[in-house]
């Protein structure tokens, strides 16, 4: 069993599809467009997760939280830059409203790397909101949730 600590910082990273304030046509962003991201592994309850998202739309950037938003065919990706030079990203497959699937990666994207390990989440929007509410400032530890993101 793999144990993953999802810190309270994740609360601010719950699913959001709001658009950025910058002109998406002029922006490139760190993640390549047209690539497919495959999600596999386990969710927070150690249930199998699978998902696939192809990034199809140019990203938007929001300065207020240093976030890139990439739209895709069955979901989206969020890439967060940090003042420390680190970055994190997550890919959400939202093709099934009854079971949203996400993989959170706690390291920056690298053009040379094809596979990333992270923390997996799955459930309805309400179930995922409840996970984030439980984690909010509590230091609560979740067991399970190991996922892999592979791009092609």
mmCIF file of C-alpha atoms in Angstrom:
data_model
loop_
_atom_site.group_PDB
_atom_site.id
_atom_site.type_symbol
_atom_site.label_atom_id
_atom_site.label_comp_id
_atom_site.label_asym_id
_atom_site.label_seq_id
_atom_site.Cartn_x
_atom_site.Cartn_y
_atom_site.Cartn_z
ATOM 1 C CA UNK A 1 0.000 0.000 0.000
ATOM 2 C CA UNK A 2 1.364 3.364 -0.988
ATOM 3 C CA UNK A 3 0.711 6.259 1.319
ATOM 4 C CA UNK A 4 0.323 9.745 -0.033
ATOM 5 C CA UNK A 5 0.017 12.865 2.031
ATOM 6 C CA UNK A 6 -2.204 15.370 0.311
ATOM 7 C CA UNK A 7 -1.430 18.579 2.127
ATOM 8 C CA UNK A 8 -3.821 21.406 2.799
ATOM 9 C CA UNK A 9 -2.308 23.254 -0.152
ATOM 10 C CA UNK A 10 -4.367 20.996 -2.404
ATOM 11 C CA UNK A 11 -7.534 22.676 -1.230
ATOM 12 C CA UNK A 12 -6.792 25.603 -3.513
ATOM 13 C CA UNK A 13 -6.284 23.208 -6.417
ATOM 14 C CA UNK A 14 -9.776 21.713 -6.560
ATOM 15 C CA UNK A 15 -11.277 21.377 -10.047
ATOM 16 C CA UNK A 16 -11.853 24.692 -11.759
ATOM 17 C CA UNK A 17 -12.456 25.483 -15.380
ATOM 18 C CA UNK A 18 -12.535 29.275 -15.256
ATOM 19 C CA UNK A 19 -10.771 31.093 -18.014
ATOM 20 C CA UNK A 20 -7.661 33.188 -17.515
ATOM 21 C CA UNK A 21 -7.253 36.879 -18.081
ATOM 22 C CA UNK A 22 -4.498 36.697 -20.688
ATOM 23 C CA UNK A 23 -4.901 36.312 -24.444
ATOM 24 C CA UNK A 24 -4.714 32.557 -25.050
ATOM 25 C CA UNK A 25 -3.738 32.991 -28.713
ATOM 26 C CA UNK A 26 -0.387 34.576 -27.815
ATOM 27 C CA UNK A 27 0.549 32.111 -25.074
ATOM 28 C CA UNK A 28 2.376 28.798 -25.323
ATOM 29 C CA UNK A 29 2.701 27.531 -21.742
ATOM 30 C CA UNK A 30 4.886 24.676 -20.509
ATOM 31 C CA UNK A 31 2.711 21.710 -21.611
ATOM 32 C CA UNK A 32 2.709 20.731 -25.314
ATOM 33 C CA UNK A 33 -0.606 20.951 -27.160
ATOM 34 C CA UNK A 34 -1.866 17.905 -29.011
ATOM 35 C CA UNK A 35 -0.353 15.392 -26.620
ATOM 36 C CA UNK A 36 -2.474 12.769 -24.897
ATOM 37 C CA UNK A 37 -2.121 12.230 -21.146
ATOM 38 C CA UNK A 38 -3.141 8.798 -19.827
ATOM 39 C CA UNK A 39 -4.084 8.467 -16.146
ATOM 40 C CA UNK A 40 -3.715 5.124 -14.390
ATOM 41 C CA UNK A 41 -3.377 3.850 -10.857
ATOM 42 C CA UNK A 42 -5.452 4.109 -7.699
ATOM 43 C CA UNK A 43 -7.706 6.776 -6.202
ATOM 44 C CA UNK A 44 -7.839 7.969 -2.583
ATOM 45 C CA UNK A 45 -9.791 4.804 -1.660
ATOM 46 C CA UNK A 46 -7.412 2.431 -3.494
ATOM 47 C CA UNK A 47 -9.902 1.880 -6.324
ATOM 48 C CA UNK A 48 -8.558 1.582 -9.862
ATOM 49 C CA UNK A 49 -8.594 4.776 -11.927
ATOM 50 C CA UNK A 50 -8.239 5.259 -15.665
ATOM 51 C CA UNK A 51 -8.536 8.345 -17.804
ATOM 52 C CA UNK A 52 -7.254 9.967 -20.953
ATOM 53 C CA UNK A 53 -7.123 13.625 -21.995
ATOM 54 C CA UNK A 54 -5.731 15.151 -25.178
ATOM 55 C CA UNK A 55 -4.820 18.836 -24.791
ATOM 56 C CA UNK A 56 -6.561 20.501 -27.727
ATOM 57 C CA UNK A 57 -6.866 24.205 -26.887
ATOM 58 C CA UNK A 58 -4.206 26.879 -26.426
ATOM 59 C CA UNK A 59 -3.710 27.633 -22.723
ATOM 60 C CA UNK A 60 -4.860 30.651 -20.794
ATOM 61 C CA UNK A 61 -2.816 32.104 -17.944
ATOM 62 C CA UNK A 62 -4.108 33.662 -14.739
ATOM 63 C CA UNK A 63 -1.609 35.859 -12.878
ATOM 64 C CA UNK A 64 -3.555 35.843 -9.603
ATOM 65 C CA UNK A 65 -2.626 32.214 -8.911
ATOM 66 C CA UNK A 66 0.129 31.724 -11.527
ATOM 67 C CA UNK A 67 -1.941 29.039 -13.225
ATOM 68 C CA UNK A 68 -2.022 27.773 -16.794
ATOM 69 C CA UNK A 69 -5.333 26.226 -17.921
ATOM 70 C CA UNK A 70 -5.342 23.814 -20.887
ATOM 71 C CA UNK A 71 -8.633 22.616 -22.352
ATOM 72 C CA UNK A 72 -8.859 19.116 -23.734
ATOM 73 C CA UNK A 73 -11.168 16.693 -25.456
ATOM 74 C CA UNK A 74 -12.379 14.896 -22.302
ATOM 75 C CA UNK A 75 -10.977 17.110 -19.561
ATOM 76 C CA UNK A 76 -8.282 19.624 -18.802
ATOM 77 C CA UNK A 77 -4.859 20.197 -17.285
ATOM 78 C CA UNK A 78 -3.763 22.817 -14.762
ATOM 79 C CA UNK A 79 -0.137 23.848 -14.357
ATOM 80 C CA UNK A 80 0.814 25.931 -11.301
ATOM 81 C CA UNK A 81 4.033 27.926 -11.203
ATOM 82 C CA UNK A 82 5.465 28.840 -7.805
ATOM 83 C CA UNK A 83 7.629 31.760 -6.741
ATOM 84 C CA UNK A 84 10.243 29.265 -5.511
ATOM 85 C CA UNK A 85 10.791 28.072 -9.082
ATOM 86 C CA UNK A 86 8.958 24.815 -8.468
ATOM 87 C CA UNK A 87 5.785 23.848 -10.267
ATOM 88 C CA UNK A 88 3.023 21.274 -9.952
ATOM 89 C CA UNK A 89 0.413 20.076 -12.379
ATOM 90 C CA UNK A 90 -2.679 17.946 -12.550
ATOM 91 C CA UNK A 91 -4.728 16.360 -15.301
ATOM 92 C CA UNK A 92 -8.493 15.896 -14.919
ATOM 93 C CA UNK A 93 -10.603 13.500 -17.010
ATOM 94 C CA UNK A 94 -14.175 14.761 -16.607
ATOM 95 C CA UNK A 95 -15.760 12.638 -19.351
ATOM 96 C CA UNK A 96 -17.985 10.824 -16.823
ATOM 97 C CA UNK A 97 -19.835 13.160 -14.450
ATOM 98 C CA UNK A 98 -20.362 10.288 -11.995
ATOM 99 C CA UNK A 99 -16.626 9.591 -11.723
ATOM 100 C CA UNK A 100 -14.198 12.444 -12.278
ATOM 101 C CA UNK A 101 -10.582 11.221 -12.371
ATOM 102 C CA UNK A 102 -7.447 13.239 -11.597
ATOM 103 C CA UNK A 103 -3.740 12.735 -11.115
ATOM 104 C CA UNK A 104 -1.812 15.402 -9.161
ATOM 105 C CA UNK A 105 1.922 15.644 -9.912
ATOM 106 C CA UNK A 106 4.102 17.462 -7.364
ATOM 107 C CA UNK A 107 7.015 18.329 -9.635
ATOM 108 C CA UNK A 108 7.544 20.449 -12.743
ATOM 109 C CA UNK A 109 6.938 19.239 -16.282
ATOM 110 C CA UNK A 110 10.044 18.231 -18.255
ATOM 111 C CA UNK A 111 10.019 17.903 -22.053
ATOM 112 C CA UNK A 112 12.334 14.878 -21.717
ATOM 113 C CA UNK A 113 10.093 12.959 -19.309
ATOM 114 C CA UNK A 114 7.150 10.833 -20.529
ATOM 115 C CA UNK A 115 5.812 9.444 -17.236
ATOM 116 C CA UNK A 116 5.107 11.020 -13.834
ATOM 117 C CA UNK A 117 4.020 9.605 -10.462
ATOM 118 C CA UNK A 118 1.471 11.460 -8.407
ATOM 119 C CA UNK A 119 -1.586 11.348 -6.163
ATOM 120 C CA UNK A 120 -4.842 10.019 -7.625
ATOM 121 C CA UNK A 121 -8.359 11.222 -6.901
ATOM 122 C CA UNK A 122 -11.707 10.058 -8.239
ATOM 123 C CA UNK A 123 -15.404 10.437 -7.536
ATOM 124 C CA UNK A 124 -18.336 12.700 -8.134
ATOM 125 C CA UNK A 125 -17.813 16.434 -7.786
ATOM 126 C CA UNK A 126 -19.425 16.261 -4.335
ATOM 127 C CA UNK A 127 -17.160 13.397 -3.208
ATOM 128 C CA UNK A 128 -14.036 15.211 -4.358
ATOM 129 C CA UNK A 129 -15.197 18.449 -2.712
ATOM 130 C CA UNK A 130 -15.634 16.445 0.520
ATOM 131 C CA UNK A 131 -12.045 15.148 0.275
ATOM 132 C CA UNK A 132 -10.730 18.705 -0.053
ATOM 133 C CA UNK A 133 -12.966 19.915 2.798
ATOM 134 C CA UNK A 134 -11.639 17.121 5.024
ATOM 135 C CA UNK A 135 -8.049 18.085 4.216
ATOM 136 C CA UNK A 136 -8.562 21.807 4.717
ATOM 137 C CA UNK A 137 -6.141 22.825 7.459
ATOM 138 C CA UNK A 138 -6.549 19.523 9.285
ATOM 139 C CA UNK A 139 -3.283 17.793 8.475
ATOM 140 C CA UNK A 140 -5.408 14.744 7.629
ATOM 141 C CA UNK A 141 -3.548 11.951 5.887
ATOM 142 C CA UNK A 142 -5.070 9.884 3.102
ATOM 143 C CA UNK A 143 -3.887 6.355 2.411
ATOM 144 C CA UNK A 144 -3.889 5.217 -1.192
ATOM 145 C CA UNK A 145 -4.065 7.334 -4.261
ATOM 146 C CA UNK A 146 -0.927 6.458 -6.218
ATOM 147 C CA UNK A 147 -1.291 7.366 -9.893
ATOM 148 C CA UNK A 148 0.808 7.606 -13.020
ATOM 149 C CA UNK A 149 0.474 10.160 -15.817
ATOM 150 C CA UNK A 150 1.961 9.115 -19.134
ATOM 151 C CA UNK A 151 2.074 11.380 -22.170
ATOM 152 C CA UNK A 152 2.264 10.521 -25.837
#
